[in-house]
Amino acid sequence: MTSNDRTPIPLQLGRTPRPAARPFEPVGEPPREGRLVDSFGRVADDLRVSVTDRCNFRCTYCMPADGLEWLPKSQILTFEEIERVVRLFVSLGVRSIKITGGEPTVRADLPELVAKLRGIDPALELSMTTNGYLLDRLAKPLAEAGLDRVTVSCDSLQRHRFAEMTRRDAFDQVMTGMRAAHDAGLSPIKINTVVIGGINEDEPVAFAAFSRETGHQVRFIEYMPLDAEQSWERAKVVPSGGIVQAIDSVYPLVPDGDGVEPASTYRFADGAPGGIGVISSVTEPFCDTCNRLRLTAEGQFRVCLFALDETDLRAPLRAGEPDDELECLIRGAVWRKWSGHRINHLDFVRPAKSMSMIGG
Ligand code: SAM
């Protein structure tokens, strides 16, 4: 069945039948040199590197209360392996590296990795996404090792709700972590807020006020079908457009796009510090301009958050293959990147891995 096939899908009780996903077959061959480009002409220059699948939080929209079956240590890329792969990506034009997880700060000796990555190129944009819980002790060593800035995930400014959403009573500790990041110069600090219908959809204006007070940039993310418990429903997605309107009616906004981020960003019209952004992955996917790539903790290369296939870089790395071989695999995978994820199509198929296993 093709995506254009109009044949009605037969109804089955209890289960929604879905057509199998088709692999995308691009025309032509990837270039042998130059930047990483896909068959639609998009240049990929942003790499998210997951350093662990483990997390010390259990956010309801991401992970089950009991956690997941963690990868054995032997399957996780070593710092040396990560450094080698990142060096190769940088030689292929990647300019921005985001360290993520799981929760990256639970990986032992993280500043050591940051120093290795900083050593690749002083001009590299090097940031990290974290839940902030361990930033009180790690912000300074990470900044000293060469980290530029952090994005801290925070879904509620109400302590009890924060605890419900993360399944950890850690609001105060996260606020302390944000202050430590600020003091260490890991700024501008961005805040990732996943907005979920019926849970925290009443908080965007409070987050905007928080942004104006602290100068932190808040990014509202639409809830995506990447939760391990598969309880995502379209009805729980809060469209970003409404969030912008709600904030604008209290604190007038001015578009402030830098053309680099997938977020649509806004500053406050009255010149207050901070600003907001929305990442509308569900209601207004930004696939046309997507420049992102991902490396999972176990060394699988993904060209889309929702990709159904991965390219194994760990096996060739550990088999001692030369960089040329890895480059060929990377160029081929980028070339095969599909035009866009299919969340809003009948044939959408969730990836087998959830967000914390991919590296958000
Ligand atoms: N532990 C780190 C953190 O908290 O930022 C990094 C990994 S976490 C998986 C990365 C981001 O993915 C977080 O901002 C988190 O809120 C977001 N996320 C996780 N599951 C999501 C989902 N189902 N929909 C939208 N965002 C999600």
Coordinates of C-alpha atoms and ligand atoms in Angstrom, one line a residue:
M1 CA 0.0 0.0 0.0
T2 CA 1.3 3.5 -0.8
S3 CA 0.7 6.6 1.3
N4 CA -1.5 7.9 -1.5
D5 CA -3.7 4.8 -1.6
R6 CA -7.3 5.9 -0.8
T7 CA -8.6 2.3 -0.1
P8 CA -10.5 2.5 3.2
I9 CA -8.7 0.7 6.1
P10 CA -11.0 -2.1 7.3
L11 CA -12.2 -1.6 10.9
Q12 CA -11.1 -4.2 13.5
L13 CA -12.3 -4.1 17.0
G14 CA -9.8 -3.3 19.7
R15 CA -6.9 -2.4 17.4
T16 CA -6.2 0.1 14.8
P17 CA -4.7 -1.6 11.7
R18 CA -1.9 0.4 10.2
P19 CA -0.1 -0.2 6.9
A20 CA 3.5 -1.1 7.2
A21 CA 6.0 1.8 6.8
R22 CA 7.8 1.9 3.6
P23 CA 11.5 2.6 3.5
F24 CA 12.3 5.8 1.5
E25 CA 14.3 5.1 -1.7
P26 CA 16.0 8.3 -2.8
V27 CA 17.1 9.1 -6.3
G28 CA 20.8 9.2 -7.1
E29 CA 23.8 8.8 -4.9
P30 CA 25.1 10.8 -1.9
P31 CA 28.0 13.2 -2.7
R32 CA 31.4 11.8 -1.8
E33 CA 32.7 15.0 -0.3
G34 CA 31.4 18.3 1.1
R35 CA 28.8 18.7 3.7
L36 CA 26.2 16.2 4.8
V37 CA 23.3 16.6 2.5
D38 CA 20.2 14.5 1.9
S39 CA 18.4 13.9 -1.4
F40 CA 16.1 16.9 -0.8
G41 CA 19.0 19.2 -0.4
R42 CA 18.8 19.7 3.3
V43 CA 22.2 20.1 5.0
A44 CA 22.6 18.3 8.3
D45 CA 24.9 20.2 10.7
D46 CA 23.4 19.5 14.2
L47 CA 24.2 16.3 16.0
R48 CA 22.5 15.1 19.3
V49 CA 24.7 12.7 21.1
S50 CA 23.1 10.5 23.8
V51 CA 25.7 9.4 26.4
T52 CA 23.4 7.1 28.4
D53 CA 19.9 5.6 28.2
R54 CA 19.6 5.9 32.0
C55 CA 17.6 8.6 33.8
N56 CA 17.1 9.6 37.4
F57 CA 13.6 11.0 36.7
R58 CA 10.6 9.1 35.5
C59 CA 8.6 11.7 33.5
T60 CA 5.2 10.3 32.9
Y61 CA 5.3 11.3 29.2
C62 CA 8.6 9.6 28.7
M63 CA 9.4 6.6 30.9
P64 CA 7.5 4.1 33.0
A65 CA 7.6 4.5 36.8
D66 CA 9.9 1.5 37.1
G67 CA 12.3 2.7 34.4
L68 CA 13.3 0.7 31.4
E69 CA 15.7 -2.2 30.9
W70 CA 19.0 -0.3 30.8
L71 CA 21.6 -1.1 28.2
P72 CA 24.6 -3.0 29.6
K73 CA 27.7 -0.9 29.9
S74 CA 29.5 -2.9 27.3
Q75 CA 27.0 -1.7 24.7
I76 CA 27.4 2.0 25.4
L77 CA 29.9 3.9 23.4
T78 CA 33.1 4.8 25.4
F79 CA 34.2 8.5 25.6
E80 CA 37.0 7.6 23.1
E81 CA 34.5 6.1 20.7
I82 CA 32.1 9.1 21.0
E83 CA 35.1 11.5 20.5
R84 CA 36.1 9.7 17.3
V85 CA 32.6 9.7 15.8
V86 CA 32.0 13.4 16.7
R87 CA 35.4 14.4 15.2
L88 CA 34.3 12.7 12.0
F89 CA 30.9 14.4 12.0
V90 CA 32.7 17.8 12.6
S91 CA 34.9 17.1 9.6
L92 CA 31.7 16.6 7.6
G93 CA 30.4 20.0 8.5
V94 CA 28.5 19.4 11.8
R95 CA 28.7 22.7 13.8
S96 CA 26.5 22.1 16.8
I97 CA 26.7 19.2 19.3
K98 CA 24.1 18.6 21.9
I99 CA 24.8 16.1 24.7
T100 CA 21.7 14.3 25.8
G101 CA 20.3 11.0 27.1
G102 CA 18.6 9.5 29.1
E103 CA 19.9 11.9 31.6
P104 CA 23.5 12.9 30.5
T105 CA 24.6 14.0 34.0
V106 CA 24.2 10.5 35.4
R107 CA 27.1 9.3 33.1
A108 CA 30.2 9.2 35.3
D109 CA 33.0 11.7 34.5
L110 CA 30.9 13.7 32.0
P111 CA 33.3 16.8 32.1
E112 CA 36.0 14.5 30.8
L113 CA 33.9 13.9 27.6
V114 CA 33.1 17.6 27.3
A115 CA 36.8 18.4 27.4
K116 CA 37.5 15.8 24.7
L117 CA 34.7 17.3 22.5
R118 CA 35.8 20.8 23.1
G119 CA 39.3 19.7 22.0
I120 CA 38.0 18.8 18.6
D121 CA 37.2 22.4 17.7
P122 CA 37.1 25.5 19.9
A123 CA 34.4 27.0 17.7
L124 CA 32.0 24.1 18.0
E125 CA 28.7 25.0 19.6
L126 CA 28.6 22.6 22.5
S127 CA 25.4 22.3 24.7
M128 CA 23.6 19.8 26.8
T129 CA 20.0 19.0 27.6
T130 CA 19.4 17.9 31.2
N131 CA 16.7 17.7 33.8
G132 CA 19.0 19.9 36.0
Y133 CA 18.9 17.7 39.0
L134 CA 22.7 17.3 39.3
L135 CA 23.7 20.8 37.9
D136 CA 24.3 22.2 41.4
R137 CA 27.5 20.2 41.5
L138 CA 28.2 19.7 37.7
A139 CA 27.6 23.1 36.2
K140 CA 31.0 24.5 37.1
P141 CA 33.1 21.6 36.0
L142 CA 31.1 21.2 32.8
A143 CA 31.6 24.9 32.0
E144 CA 35.3 24.7 32.8
A145 CA 35.6 21.7 30.5
G146 CA 34.2 23.8 27.6
L147 CA 30.4 23.4 27.6
D148 CA 28.7 26.5 26.2
R149 CA 25.2 26.3 27.6
V150 CA 22.4 24.1 28.9
T151 CA 18.8 23.5 28.2
V152 CA 17.0 22.4 31.4
S153 CA 13.7 20.5 31.2
C154 CA 11.0 21.8 33.5
D155 CA 7.4 21.1 32.9
S156 CA 5.8 22.9 35.8
L157 CA 6.5 25.8 38.2
Q158 CA 4.2 24.2 40.8
R159 CA 6.1 22.0 43.1
H160 CA 3.4 19.3 43.5
R161 CA 2.7 19.2 39.8
F162 CA 6.4 19.0 38.9
A163 CA 6.6 16.0 41.3
E164 CA 3.6 14.4 39.6
M165 CA 4.9 14.9 36.1
T166 CA 8.5 13.8 36.8
R167 CA 7.6 11.3 39.6
R168 CA 10.4 13.0 41.6
D169 CA 9.9 15.7 44.3
A170 CA 12.8 17.7 42.8
F171 CA 11.5 21.1 41.9
D172 CA 13.7 23.0 44.4
Q173 CA 16.8 21.0 43.3
V174 CA 16.2 21.8 39.7
M175 CA 15.8 25.5 40.4
T176 CA 19.1 25.4 42.3
G177 CA 20.6 23.6 39.3
M178 CA 19.4 26.4 37.0
R179 CA 21.0 29.0 39.3
A180 CA 24.2 27.1 39.3
A181 CA 24.2 26.9 35.5
H182 CA 23.7 30.6 35.3
D183 CA 26.5 31.3 37.8
A184 CA 28.8 29.0 35.8
G185 CA 28.1 31.0 32.7
L186 CA 26.2 28.3 30.9
S187 CA 23.8 30.8 29.4
P188 CA 21.5 31.8 27.8
I189 CA 19.7 29.0 29.7
K190 CA 16.9 27.5 27.8
I191 CA 14.0 25.7 29.4
N192 CA 12.2 22.8 27.7
T193 CA 8.5 22.6 28.7
V194 CA 6.4 19.8 27.4
V195 CA 2.8 20.9 27.4
I196 CA 0.2 18.2 27.9
G197 CA -3.6 18.8 27.7
G198 CA -5.3 18.4 31.1
I199 CA -2.0 18.4 32.9
N200 CA 0.0 21.6 32.6
E201 CA -1.7 23.5 29.8
D202 CA -2.6 26.3 32.2
E203 CA 1.1 27.2 32.8
P204 CA 2.5 28.9 29.7
V205 CA 1.8 32.4 30.9
A206 CA 3.4 31.6 34.3
F207 CA 6.5 30.3 32.4
A208 CA 6.5 33.5 30.3
A209 CA 6.6 35.5 33.6
F210 CA 9.4 33.3 34.9
S211 CA 11.3 34.0 31.6
R212 CA 10.9 37.7 32.1
E213 CA 12.2 37.5 35.7
T214 CA 15.1 35.2 35.0
G215 CA 16.1 35.9 31.4
H216 CA 15.8 32.2 30.6
Q217 CA 14.4 31.3 27.2
V218 CA 11.4 29.0 27.5
R219 CA 10.7 26.5 24.7
F220 CA 7.2 24.9 24.7
I221 CA 7.3 21.5 23.1
E222 CA 4.3 19.7 21.8
Y223 CA 3.7 16.3 23.3
M224 CA 5.0 13.6 20.9
P225 CA 4.1 9.9 20.5
L226 CA 7.5 8.9 21.9
D227 CA 6.5 7.9 25.4
A228 CA 7.5 4.4 26.5
E229 CA 4.1 3.6 27.9
Q230 CA 2.4 4.5 24.7
S231 CA -0.3 6.6 26.4
W232 CA 0.1 9.5 23.9
E233 CA -3.1 10.6 22.4
R234 CA -3.6 13.4 19.9
A235 CA -6.2 15.0 22.2
K236 CA -3.4 15.6 24.7
V237 CA -1.4 17.7 22.3
V238 CA -1.7 21.4 23.0
P239 CA -1.2 23.3 19.7
S240 CA 1.6 25.8 20.0
G241 CA -0.4 28.4 18.2
G242 CA -2.8 28.7 21.2
I243 CA 0.2 29.0 23.6
V244 CA 1.7 31.9 21.7
Q245 CA -1.7 33.6 21.6
A246 CA -2.3 33.1 25.3
I247 CA 1.1 34.6 26.2
D248 CA 0.8 37.4 23.7
S249 CA -2.5 38.6 25.2
V250 CA -0.7 39.1 28.6
Y251 CA 2.8 39.9 27.5
P252 CA 2.8 41.1 23.8
L253 CA 5.3 39.2 21.7
V254 CA 7.5 40.1 18.7
P255 CA 8.8 37.3 16.4
D256 CA 12.5 36.8 16.8
G257 CA 13.4 34.0 14.5
D258 CA 17.2 33.4 14.2
G259 CA 16.6 30.9 11.4
V260 CA 18.7 28.3 13.2
E261 CA 16.4 26.8 15.7
P262 CA 13.5 24.5 14.9
A263 CA 11.6 26.6 17.4
S264 CA 9.6 29.6 16.3
T265 CA 10.9 32.2 18.8
Y266 CA 9.6 35.4 20.2
R267 CA 10.9 38.2 22.4
F268 CA 8.8 40.4 24.7
A269 CA 7.6 43.6 22.9
D270 CA 8.3 45.7 26.0
G271 CA 12.0 44.7 26.0
A272 CA 11.8 42.5 29.1
P273 CA 14.6 39.9 29.3
G274 CA 14.0 36.3 28.2
G275 CA 11.8 35.1 25.4
I276 CA 9.7 32.2 24.4
G277 CA 9.7 29.6 21.6
V278 CA 7.4 26.9 20.4
I279 CA 8.4 23.6 18.9
S280 CA 5.4 22.4 17.0
S281 CA 6.6 18.9 16.0
V282 CA 3.0 17.6 15.8
T283 CA 0.8 20.5 14.5
E284 CA 3.4 22.2 12.3
P285 CA 6.3 19.8 11.6
F286 CA 9.5 21.6 10.6
C287 CA 10.9 18.7 8.6
D288 CA 11.5 20.9 5.5
T289 CA 14.2 22.7 7.4
C290 CA 15.4 19.9 9.7
N291 CA 19.2 19.9 10.1
R292 CA 19.3 17.4 13.0
L293 CA 21.0 14.0 13.3
R294 CA 21.2 11.7 16.3
L295 CA 23.6 9.2 17.8
T296 CA 22.2 6.9 20.4
A297 CA 24.1 5.8 23.5
E298 CA 24.8 2.4 21.9
G299 CA 26.2 4.0 18.7
Q300 CA 23.2 3.8 16.4
F301 CA 22.9 6.7 13.9
R302 CA 19.4 8.2 13.3
V303 CA 18.5 10.8 10.7
C304 CA 15.0 11.6 12.2
L305 CA 13.6 11.5 15.7
F306 CA 10.8 9.3 14.3
A307 CA 13.0 7.2 12.0
L308 CA 12.1 3.5 11.9
D309 CA 15.6 2.4 11.0
E310 CA 19.1 3.2 12.3
T311 CA 22.6 2.8 11.0
D312 CA 25.0 0.9 13.3
L313 CA 28.2 2.8 13.7
R314 CA 29.4 0.9 16.8
A315 CA 30.1 -2.4 15.0
P316 CA 32.4 -0.8 12.4
L317 CA 34.0 1.3 15.1
R318 CA 34.8 -1.7 17.2
A319 CA 35.8 -3.7 14.2
G320 CA 38.5 -1.1 13.6
E321 CA 37.1 0.2 10.3
P322 CA 38.7 3.4 9.0
D323 CA 37.0 6.8 9.0
D324 CA 36.4 6.4 5.2
E325 CA 34.1 3.5 5.9
L326 CA 32.2 5.2 8.7
E327 CA 31.9 8.3 6.5
C328 CA 30.4 6.2 3.7
L329 CA 27.8 4.8 6.1
I330 CA 26.9 8.3 7.5
R331 CA 26.6 9.9 4.0
G332 CA 24.4 7.1 2.8
A333 CA 22.1 7.3 5.8
V334 CA 21.8 11.1 5.5
W335 CA 21.1 10.8 1.8
R336 CA 18.2 8.4 2.6
K337 CA 16.5 10.8 5.1
W338 CA 12.8 10.9 4.3
S339 CA 11.1 14.2 3.4
G340 CA 9.4 14.2 6.8
H341 CA 7.9 12.2 9.6
R342 CA 4.4 11.0 9.2
I343 CA 2.7 11.9 12.5
N344 CA -0.2 13.4 10.7
H345 CA -0.7 10.6 8.3
L346 CA -2.7 7.4 8.6
D347 CA 0.4 5.3 7.9
F348 CA 2.3 6.8 10.9
V349 CA 4.2 4.1 12.7
R350 CA 5.8 4.9 16.1
P351 CA 9.5 4.1 16.3
A352 CA 10.3 1.1 18.5
K353 CA 12.4 3.3 20.8
S354 CA 11.0 5.9 23.0
M355 CA 12.5 9.4 23.6
S356 CA 14.9 8.5 26.4
M357 CA 16.3 5.6 24.4
I358 CA 16.8 7.7 21.3
G359 CA 18.2 10.8 22.9
G360 CA 15.8 13.8 22.8
Ligands
SAM1 N1 17.1 14.0 30.5 C1 17.3 15.1 29.7 C2 16.3 16.2 29.9 O1 15.4 16.0 30.8 O2 16.3 17.1 29.2 C3 17.6 14.8 28.3 C4 16.8 13.8 27.6 S1 15.0 14.1 27.5 C5 14.5 12.6 26.7 C6 15.0 15.3 26.3 C7 13.7 16.1 26.1 O3 12.8 15.3 25.6 C8 13.2 16.7 27.4 O4 13.0 18.1 27.3 C9 11.9 16.0 27.5 O5 10.9 16.8 28.2 C10 11.5 15.7 26.1 N2 10.5 14.6 25.9 C11 10.6 13.4 26.5 N3 9.5 12.6 26.1 C12 8.7 13.5 25.3 C13 7.5 13.3 24.6 N4 6.8 12.2 24.6 N5 7.1 14.4 23.9 C14 7.8 15.6 23.8 N6 8.9 15.7 24.5 C15 9.4 14.7 25.2

